[in-house]
Amino acid sequence: VAAQNPVNLLVFTIGNSALTFAQKKYALDQECFIEIGNFIFDSIKILKDYSFSKLIIATSIGKLTKIAQKKKNTNNRYGIIDFELISEWLILDFPEEIVIIAKNANTVAEIEEFIINKYPGLALQFYNVLLTQANKVIRAWLDEIGIKKLEIELHLPDDEL
């Protein structure tokens, strides 16, 4: 149905809060919004057969981190978050205290909360690290799938920014 819409834009959402956020942010027909569950790679792969020019992905910080860590399915049964890797992403540009918290965290939200409370000026930079890593992974997946021309935009719901 979305492919028959005259808009060449598609919005994938992972989770109810992401869907609500995306519907409020973008004034698009309902057919443009697809709640994809945890199936990020498989959903992108389907796009090869269509000619969308832009894909927006709205998701939580935890699911975004899983994408950034190359998880093609964001369900916990298909892999947990590697907090050591997050700390490696942060080591050059963040205070050592944040790197240590990241390495020992149980959730990405725990890292986020610590940064917001102790280093609020670094919160946006933290989000950008995750968004940049996820964008690189999605670009690699597009190459793997053979999708040449697709603009990607990643978003966290406003309550996470």
Short mmCIF file of N, CA and C in Angstrom, two decimals:
data_model
loop_
_atom_site.label_atom_id
_atom_site.label_comp_id
_atom_site.label_asym_id
_atom_site.label_seq_id
_atom_site.Cartn_x
_atom_site.Cartn_y
_atom_site.Cartn_z
N VAL A 1 0.83 -1.19 0.00
CA VAL A 1 0.00 0.00 0.00
C VAL A 1 0.88 1.25 0.00
N ALA A 2 1.92 1.25 0.84
CA ALA A 2 2.80 2.42 0.93
C ALA A 2 3.45 2.72 -0.42
N ALA A 3 3.78 1.69 -1.19
CA ALA A 3 4.45 1.89 -2.48
C ALA A 3 3.52 2.54 -3.50
N GLN A 4 2.21 2.45 -3.30
CA GLN A 4 1.26 3.06 -4.22
C GLN A 4 0.97 4.51 -3.87
N ASN A 5 1.50 4.95 -2.75
CA ASN A 5 1.32 6.32 -2.31
C ASN A 5 2.21 7.22 -3.16
N PRO A 6 1.72 8.40 -3.57
CA PRO A 6 2.54 9.27 -4.42
C PRO A 6 3.77 9.83 -3.71
N VAL A 7 3.80 9.76 -2.40
CA VAL A 7 4.96 10.23 -1.64
C VAL A 7 6.05 9.16 -1.73
N ASN A 8 7.28 9.56 -2.03
CA ASN A 8 8.39 8.60 -2.12
C ASN A 8 9.11 8.45 -0.79
N LEU A 9 8.38 8.65 0.29
CA LEU A 9 8.92 8.62 1.62
C LEU A 9 8.24 7.53 2.43
N LEU A 10 9.04 6.82 3.20
CA LEU A 10 8.52 5.77 4.05
C LEU A 10 9.09 5.96 5.45
N VAL A 11 8.27 5.71 6.46
CA VAL A 11 8.71 5.84 7.84
C VAL A 11 8.58 4.49 8.52
N PHE A 12 9.75 3.91 8.90
CA PHE A 12 9.77 2.69 9.70
C PHE A 12 9.82 3.10 11.16
N THR A 13 8.99 2.47 11.97
CA THR A 13 9.06 2.71 13.41
C THR A 13 9.27 1.39 14.12
N ILE A 14 10.06 1.46 15.19
CA ILE A 14 10.31 0.29 16.02
C ILE A 14 9.80 0.65 17.41
N GLY A 15 8.60 0.17 17.72
CA GLY A 15 8.00 0.44 19.03
C GLY A 15 6.89 1.46 18.96
N ASN A 16 5.96 1.36 19.91
CA ASN A 16 4.78 2.24 19.93
C ASN A 16 5.13 3.70 20.15
N SER A 17 6.09 3.99 21.04
CA SER A 17 6.43 5.40 21.28
C SER A 17 7.07 6.01 20.03
N ALA A 18 7.82 5.22 19.29
CA ALA A 18 8.42 5.72 18.05
C ALA A 18 7.33 5.98 17.01
N LEU A 19 6.33 5.14 16.94
CA LEU A 19 5.23 5.34 15.99
C LEU A 19 4.46 6.62 16.33
N THR A 20 4.13 6.78 17.60
CA THR A 20 3.42 7.98 18.04
C THR A 20 4.23 9.23 17.73
N PHE A 21 5.52 9.19 18.05
CA PHE A 21 6.43 10.31 17.77
C PHE A 21 6.43 10.64 16.27
N ALA A 22 6.62 9.63 15.43
CA ALA A 22 6.73 9.85 13.99
C ALA A 22 5.43 10.40 13.40
N GLN A 23 4.30 9.88 13.86
CA GLN A 23 3.02 10.37 13.35
C GLN A 23 2.79 11.83 13.71
N LYS A 24 3.27 12.24 14.89
CA LYS A 24 3.14 13.65 15.28
C LYS A 24 4.12 14.53 14.51
N LYS A 25 5.32 14.03 14.28
CA LYS A 25 6.37 14.82 13.64
C LYS A 25 6.13 15.02 12.14
N TYR A 26 5.61 14.00 11.48
CA TYR A 26 5.45 14.05 10.03
C TYR A 26 3.98 14.03 9.64
N ALA A 27 3.56 15.00 8.88
CA ALA A 27 2.18 15.07 8.40
C ALA A 27 2.08 14.26 7.11
N LEU A 28 2.01 12.95 7.27
CA LEU A 28 1.96 12.04 6.12
C LEU A 28 0.73 11.14 6.23
N ASP A 29 0.34 10.58 5.10
CA ASP A 29 -0.74 9.60 5.11
C ASP A 29 -0.33 8.40 5.97
N GLN A 30 -1.31 7.77 6.60
CA GLN A 30 -1.05 6.62 7.47
C GLN A 30 -0.28 5.52 6.76
N GLU A 31 -0.48 5.39 5.45
CA GLU A 31 0.18 4.34 4.68
C GLU A 31 1.70 4.49 4.66
N CYS A 32 2.20 5.68 4.96
CA CYS A 32 3.64 5.94 4.95
C CYS A 32 4.34 5.41 6.20
N PHE A 33 3.56 5.09 7.24
CA PHE A 33 4.12 4.64 8.51
C PHE A 33 4.00 3.12 8.61
N ILE A 34 5.14 2.47 8.86
CA ILE A 34 5.13 1.02 9.01
C ILE A 34 5.84 0.66 10.31
N GLU A 35 5.10 0.03 11.23
CA GLU A 35 5.68 -0.46 12.48
C GLU A 35 6.31 -1.80 12.14
N ILE A 36 7.63 -1.87 12.18
CA ILE A 36 8.33 -3.06 11.67
C ILE A 36 8.72 -4.06 12.76
N GLY A 37 8.32 -3.81 13.98
CA GLY A 37 8.73 -4.72 15.05
C GLY A 37 10.24 -4.65 15.22
N ASN A 38 10.86 -5.79 15.34
CA ASN A 38 12.32 -5.87 15.51
C ASN A 38 13.06 -6.15 14.20
N PHE A 39 12.34 -6.20 13.11
CA PHE A 39 12.87 -6.71 11.85
C PHE A 39 13.48 -5.63 10.96
N ILE A 40 14.49 -4.96 11.45
CA ILE A 40 15.07 -3.83 10.74
C ILE A 40 15.70 -4.25 9.41
N PHE A 41 16.55 -5.23 9.40
CA PHE A 41 17.24 -5.63 8.17
C PHE A 41 16.26 -6.19 7.15
N ASP A 42 15.40 -7.10 7.58
CA ASP A 42 14.43 -7.70 6.65
C ASP A 42 13.49 -6.65 6.06
N SER A 43 13.13 -5.66 6.86
CA SER A 43 12.25 -4.59 6.37
C SER A 43 12.97 -3.74 5.33
N ILE A 44 14.23 -3.43 5.59
CA ILE A 44 15.00 -2.66 4.61
C ILE A 44 15.18 -3.46 3.33
N LYS A 45 15.42 -4.75 3.48
CA LYS A 45 15.65 -5.62 2.31
C LYS A 45 14.45 -5.61 1.36
N ILE A 46 13.26 -5.55 1.90
CA ILE A 46 12.04 -5.53 1.08
C ILE A 46 12.01 -4.28 0.18
N LEU A 47 12.64 -3.21 0.62
CA LEU A 47 12.61 -1.95 -0.14
C LEU A 47 13.32 -2.05 -1.48
N LYS A 48 14.14 -3.06 -1.67
CA LYS A 48 14.87 -3.22 -2.94
C LYS A 48 13.91 -3.28 -4.13
N ASP A 49 12.73 -3.81 -3.90
CA ASP A 49 11.76 -3.98 -4.98
C ASP A 49 10.91 -2.74 -5.25
N TYR A 50 11.20 -1.64 -4.54
CA TYR A 50 10.41 -0.42 -4.67
C TYR A 50 11.32 0.77 -4.91
N SER A 51 10.73 1.91 -5.22
CA SER A 51 11.56 3.07 -5.58
C SER A 51 11.35 4.24 -4.61
N PHE A 52 11.39 3.96 -3.33
CA PHE A 52 11.32 5.04 -2.36
C PHE A 52 12.62 5.83 -2.43
N SER A 53 12.52 7.13 -2.24
CA SER A 53 13.73 7.96 -2.27
C SER A 53 14.25 8.25 -0.86
N LYS A 54 13.37 8.13 0.15
CA LYS A 54 13.79 8.44 1.50
C LYS A 54 13.14 7.48 2.49
N LEU A 55 13.96 7.04 3.46
CA LEU A 55 13.49 6.19 4.54
C LEU A 55 13.83 6.87 5.85
N ILE A 56 12.81 7.08 6.66
CA ILE A 56 13.00 7.61 8.01
C ILE A 56 12.80 6.44 8.97
N ILE A 57 13.71 6.31 9.91
CA ILE A 57 13.59 5.26 10.93
C ILE A 57 13.52 5.95 12.29
N ALA A 58 12.44 5.70 13.01
CA ALA A 58 12.26 6.23 14.36
C ALA A 58 12.27 5.05 15.32
N THR A 59 13.11 5.18 16.35
CA THR A 59 13.25 4.07 17.28
C THR A 59 13.77 4.55 18.63
N SER A 60 13.74 3.67 19.60
CA SER A 60 14.24 3.99 20.94
C SER A 60 15.77 3.95 20.95
N ILE A 61 16.35 4.46 22.01
CA ILE A 61 17.81 4.49 22.12
C ILE A 61 18.39 3.08 22.20
N GLY A 62 17.69 2.17 22.85
CA GLY A 62 18.18 0.79 22.95
C GLY A 62 18.19 0.09 21.60
N LYS A 63 17.10 0.22 20.86
CA LYS A 63 17.02 -0.41 19.53
C LYS A 63 18.01 0.26 18.57
N LEU A 64 18.16 1.57 18.68
CA LEU A 64 19.13 2.29 17.85
C LEU A 64 20.54 1.74 18.10
N THR A 65 20.86 1.50 19.35
CA THR A 65 22.18 0.97 19.70
C THR A 65 22.37 -0.42 19.11
N LYS A 66 21.34 -1.23 19.14
CA LYS A 66 21.44 -2.57 18.53
C LYS A 66 21.70 -2.47 17.03
N ILE A 67 21.03 -1.54 16.37
CA ILE A 67 21.30 -1.32 14.94
C ILE A 67 22.75 -0.88 14.77
N ALA A 68 23.20 0.05 15.59
CA ALA A 68 24.58 0.54 15.51
C ALA A 68 25.58 -0.60 15.72
N GLN A 69 25.17 -1.63 16.42
CA GLN A 69 26.03 -2.79 16.67
C GLN A 69 25.74 -3.95 15.71
N LYS A 70 25.14 -3.61 14.58
CA LYS A 70 24.94 -4.55 13.46
C LYS A 70 23.96 -5.68 13.74
N LYS A 71 23.04 -5.46 14.66
CA LYS A 71 22.02 -6.47 14.93
C LYS A 71 20.92 -6.32 13.88
N LYS A 72 20.76 -7.32 13.03
CA LYS A 72 19.77 -7.25 11.96
C LYS A 72 18.35 -7.47 12.48
N ASN A 73 18.24 -8.00 13.66
CA ASN A 73 16.97 -8.13 14.37
C ASN A 73 17.23 -7.60 15.77
N THR A 74 16.43 -6.66 16.22
CA THR A 74 16.70 -5.99 17.48
C THR A 74 16.09 -6.68 18.70
N ASN A 75 15.50 -7.85 18.51
CA ASN A 75 14.95 -8.60 19.64
C ASN A 75 16.10 -9.15 20.49
N ASN A 76 15.92 -9.17 21.78
CA ASN A 76 16.97 -9.65 22.70
C ASN A 76 17.46 -11.05 22.40
N ARG A 77 16.60 -11.89 21.84
CA ARG A 77 17.05 -13.25 21.56
C ARG A 77 18.09 -13.31 20.46
N TYR A 78 18.23 -12.25 19.70
CA TYR A 78 19.19 -12.24 18.59
C TYR A 78 20.46 -11.47 18.92
N GLY A 79 20.66 -11.18 20.17
CA GLY A 79 21.89 -10.52 20.57
C GLY A 79 21.64 -9.41 21.57
N ILE A 80 22.56 -9.33 22.50
CA ILE A 80 22.47 -8.30 23.52
C ILE A 80 23.38 -7.13 23.14
N ILE A 81 23.22 -6.04 23.83
CA ILE A 81 24.05 -4.86 23.57
C ILE A 81 25.44 -5.08 24.14
N ASP A 82 26.43 -4.72 23.36
CA ASP A 82 27.83 -4.83 23.75
C ASP A 82 28.25 -3.48 24.37
N PHE A 83 28.28 -3.43 25.69
CA PHE A 83 28.59 -2.18 26.39
C PHE A 83 30.07 -1.83 26.29
N GLU A 84 30.91 -2.83 26.11
CA GLU A 84 32.34 -2.57 25.87
C GLU A 84 32.50 -1.78 24.58
N LEU A 85 31.75 -2.14 23.55
CA LEU A 85 31.82 -1.43 22.28
C LEU A 85 31.33 0.02 22.42
N ILE A 86 30.26 0.22 23.17
CA ILE A 86 29.79 1.59 23.41
C ILE A 86 30.90 2.40 24.07
N SER A 87 31.55 1.83 25.07
CA SER A 87 32.63 2.56 25.75
C SER A 87 33.76 2.89 24.78
N GLU A 88 34.04 2.01 23.84
CA GLU A 88 35.07 2.28 22.83
C GLU A 88 34.67 3.46 21.94
N TRP A 89 33.40 3.56 21.62
CA TRP A 89 32.93 4.69 20.80
C TRP A 89 33.10 6.01 21.54
N LEU A 90 33.03 5.96 22.86
CA LEU A 90 33.03 7.17 23.67
C LEU A 90 34.42 7.59 24.15
N ILE A 91 35.38 6.70 24.10
CA ILE A 91 36.66 6.90 24.79
C ILE A 91 37.41 8.16 24.38
N LEU A 92 37.33 8.57 23.13
CA LEU A 92 38.10 9.73 22.68
C LEU A 92 37.47 11.08 23.03
N ASP A 93 36.16 11.14 23.08
CA ASP A 93 35.49 12.43 23.20
C ASP A 93 34.68 12.65 24.47
N PHE A 94 34.68 11.68 25.37
CA PHE A 94 33.88 11.79 26.58
C PHE A 94 34.75 11.62 27.81
N PRO A 95 34.33 12.21 28.93
CA PRO A 95 35.09 12.03 30.17
C PRO A 95 35.21 10.55 30.55
N GLU A 96 36.31 10.22 31.19
CA GLU A 96 36.58 8.83 31.58
C GLU A 96 35.44 8.25 32.42
N GLU A 97 34.82 9.07 33.24
CA GLU A 97 33.72 8.60 34.09
C GLU A 97 32.57 8.06 33.24
N ILE A 98 32.26 8.71 32.14
CA ILE A 98 31.19 8.23 31.25
C ILE A 98 31.61 6.92 30.59
N VAL A 99 32.85 6.84 30.16
CA VAL A 99 33.36 5.61 29.52
C VAL A 99 33.24 4.43 30.48
N ILE A 100 33.58 4.65 31.74
CA ILE A 100 33.49 3.58 32.75
C ILE A 100 32.03 3.20 33.00
N ILE A 101 31.16 4.18 33.11
CA ILE A 101 29.73 3.90 33.28
C ILE A 101 29.21 3.10 32.10
N ALA A 102 29.59 3.49 30.90
CA ALA A 102 29.13 2.79 29.69
C ALA A 102 29.60 1.34 29.70
N LYS A 103 30.83 1.13 30.07
CA LYS A 103 31.40 -0.22 30.07
C LYS A 103 30.68 -1.13 31.05
N ASN A 104 30.20 -0.56 32.17
CA ASN A 104 29.59 -1.36 33.23
C ASN A 104 28.07 -1.29 33.28
N ALA A 105 27.46 -0.63 32.32
CA ALA A 105 26.01 -0.43 32.32
C ALA A 105 25.26 -1.72 32.01
N ASN A 106 24.00 -1.73 32.38
CA ASN A 106 23.09 -2.83 32.04
C ASN A 106 22.16 -2.45 30.90
N THR A 107 21.93 -1.15 30.72
CA THR A 107 21.08 -0.67 29.64
C THR A 107 21.68 0.61 29.07
N VAL A 108 21.33 0.93 27.85
CA VAL A 108 21.76 2.19 27.24
C VAL A 108 21.06 3.35 27.93
N ALA A 109 19.83 3.13 28.37
CA ALA A 109 19.10 4.17 29.11
C ALA A 109 19.84 4.55 30.39
N GLU A 110 20.51 3.61 30.99
CA GLU A 110 21.31 3.90 32.20
C GLU A 110 22.46 4.87 31.87
N ILE A 111 23.11 4.65 30.74
CA ILE A 111 24.18 5.56 30.29
C ILE A 111 23.59 6.93 29.99
N GLU A 112 22.50 6.92 29.25
CA GLU A 112 21.81 8.16 28.89
C GLU A 112 21.43 8.95 30.14
N GLU A 113 20.83 8.30 31.11
CA GLU A 113 20.40 8.98 32.33
C GLU A 113 21.60 9.57 33.08
N PHE A 114 22.69 8.82 33.15
CA PHE A 114 23.89 9.32 33.82
C PHE A 114 24.40 10.58 33.12
N ILE A 115 24.47 10.54 31.81
CA ILE A 115 24.96 11.70 31.06
C ILE A 115 24.04 12.90 31.26
N ILE A 116 22.75 12.69 31.16
CA ILE A 116 21.80 13.78 31.33
C ILE A 116 21.92 14.42 32.72
N ASN A 117 22.08 13.57 33.73
CA ASN A 117 22.15 14.08 35.10
C ASN A 117 23.49 14.71 35.47
N LYS A 118 24.59 14.15 34.98
CA LYS A 118 25.91 14.63 35.41
C LYS A 118 26.61 15.49 34.35
N TYR A 119 26.34 15.22 33.08
CA TYR A 119 26.99 15.94 31.98
C TYR A 119 25.93 16.32 30.93
N PRO A 120 24.93 17.11 31.29
CA PRO A 120 23.83 17.38 30.36
C PRO A 120 24.28 17.98 29.03
N GLY A 121 25.38 18.69 29.02
CA GLY A 121 25.88 19.27 27.78
C GLY A 121 26.41 18.24 26.80
N LEU A 122 26.58 17.00 27.25
CA LEU A 122 27.10 15.94 26.37
C LEU A 122 26.00 15.00 25.86
N ALA A 123 24.77 15.23 26.27
CA ALA A 123 23.69 14.31 25.88
C ALA A 123 23.51 14.26 24.36
N LEU A 124 23.45 15.42 23.73
CA LEU A 124 23.27 15.45 22.27
C LEU A 124 24.45 14.78 21.57
N GLN A 125 25.64 15.00 22.07
CA GLN A 125 26.83 14.36 21.50
C GLN A 125 26.74 12.84 21.63
N PHE A 126 26.24 12.35 22.76
CA PHE A 126 26.05 10.91 22.96
C PHE A 126 25.06 10.35 21.93
N TYR A 127 23.94 11.05 21.76
CA TYR A 127 22.96 10.60 20.76
C TYR A 127 23.58 10.58 19.37
N ASN A 128 24.37 11.59 19.06
CA ASN A 128 24.99 11.67 17.74
C ASN A 128 25.98 10.54 17.50
N VAL A 129 26.68 10.11 18.53
CA VAL A 129 27.57 8.95 18.39
C VAL A 129 26.76 7.73 17.96
N LEU A 130 25.66 7.48 18.67
CA LEU A 130 24.82 6.32 18.35
C LEU A 130 24.19 6.45 16.96
N LEU A 131 23.67 7.64 16.66
CA LEU A 131 23.05 7.86 15.35
C LEU A 131 24.06 7.69 14.22
N THR A 132 25.26 8.19 14.40
CA THR A 132 26.30 8.06 13.37
C THR A 132 26.68 6.60 13.15
N GLN A 133 26.87 5.87 14.23
CA GLN A 133 27.21 4.45 14.11
C GLN A 133 26.09 3.67 13.42
N ALA A 134 24.84 3.94 13.80
CA ALA A 134 23.70 3.25 13.19
C ALA A 134 23.58 3.59 11.71
N ASN A 135 23.82 4.84 11.37
CA ASN A 135 23.75 5.25 9.97
C ASN A 135 24.80 4.52 9.14
N LYS A 136 26.01 4.35 9.67
CA LYS A 136 27.07 3.61 8.96
C LYS A 136 26.64 2.17 8.70
N VAL A 137 26.05 1.56 9.71
CA VAL A 137 25.60 0.17 9.58
C VAL A 137 24.50 0.06 8.53
N ILE A 138 23.52 0.95 8.58
CA ILE A 138 22.43 0.90 7.61
C ILE A 138 22.96 1.14 6.20
N ARG A 139 23.89 2.05 6.03
CA ARG A 139 24.52 2.29 4.72
C ARG A 139 25.19 1.01 4.21
N ALA A 140 25.89 0.31 5.11
CA ALA A 140 26.54 -0.95 4.73
C ALA A 140 25.50 -2.00 4.33
N TRP A 141 24.38 -2.04 5.06
CA TRP A 141 23.32 -2.98 4.72
C TRP A 141 22.72 -2.64 3.35
N LEU A 142 22.54 -1.35 3.08
CA LEU A 142 22.01 -0.95 1.76
C LEU A 142 22.94 -1.43 0.65
N ASP A 143 24.24 -1.28 0.86
CA ASP A 143 25.22 -1.77 -0.13
C ASP A 143 25.12 -3.28 -0.28
N GLU A 144 25.02 -3.98 0.85
CA GLU A 144 24.90 -5.44 0.84
C GLU A 144 23.66 -5.89 0.07
N ILE A 145 22.58 -5.19 0.25
CA ILE A 145 21.30 -5.53 -0.39
C ILE A 145 21.28 -5.11 -1.85
N GLY A 146 22.04 -4.06 -2.17
CA GLY A 146 22.06 -3.55 -3.54
C GLY A 146 21.12 -2.37 -3.75
N ILE A 147 20.79 -1.67 -2.70
CA ILE A 147 19.97 -0.46 -2.81
C ILE A 147 20.91 0.72 -2.96
N LYS A 148 20.82 1.39 -4.09
CA LYS A 148 21.79 2.44 -4.42
C LYS A 148 21.36 3.83 -3.96
N LYS A 149 20.14 4.20 -4.23
CA LYS A 149 19.70 5.58 -3.98
C LYS A 149 18.56 5.59 -2.96
N LEU A 150 18.92 5.71 -1.71
CA LEU A 150 17.93 5.82 -0.66
C LEU A 150 18.49 6.71 0.43
N GLU A 151 17.86 7.83 0.63
CA GLU A 151 18.27 8.73 1.71
C GLU A 151 17.75 8.15 3.03
N ILE A 152 18.61 8.14 4.04
CA ILE A 152 18.26 7.60 5.35
C ILE A 152 18.27 8.72 6.38
N GLU A 153 17.24 8.73 7.21
CA GLU A 153 17.16 9.68 8.31
C GLU A 153 16.77 8.89 9.56
N LEU A 154 17.55 9.02 10.62
CA LEU A 154 17.29 8.31 11.86
C LEU A 154 16.82 9.29 12.93
N HIS A 155 15.84 8.86 13.73
CA HIS A 155 15.31 9.73 14.78
C HIS A 155 15.04 8.95 16.05
N LEU A 156 15.37 9.60 17.16
CA LEU A 156 14.92 9.13 18.48
C LEU A 156 13.69 9.95 18.85
N PRO A 157 12.71 9.34 19.50
CA PRO A 157 11.54 10.14 19.95
C PRO A 157 12.00 11.32 20.80
N ASP A 158 11.27 12.40 20.73
CA ASP A 158 11.64 13.64 21.42
C ASP A 158 11.88 13.47 22.91
N ASP A 159 11.19 12.52 23.54
CA ASP A 159 11.38 12.35 24.98
C ASP A 159 12.75 11.75 25.30
N GLU A 160 13.48 11.32 24.29
CA GLU A 160 14.82 10.79 24.52
C GLU A 160 15.89 11.82 24.16
N LEU A 161 15.47 12.98 23.69
CA LEU A 161 16.45 14.02 23.32
C LEU A 161 16.45 15.14 24.31
#
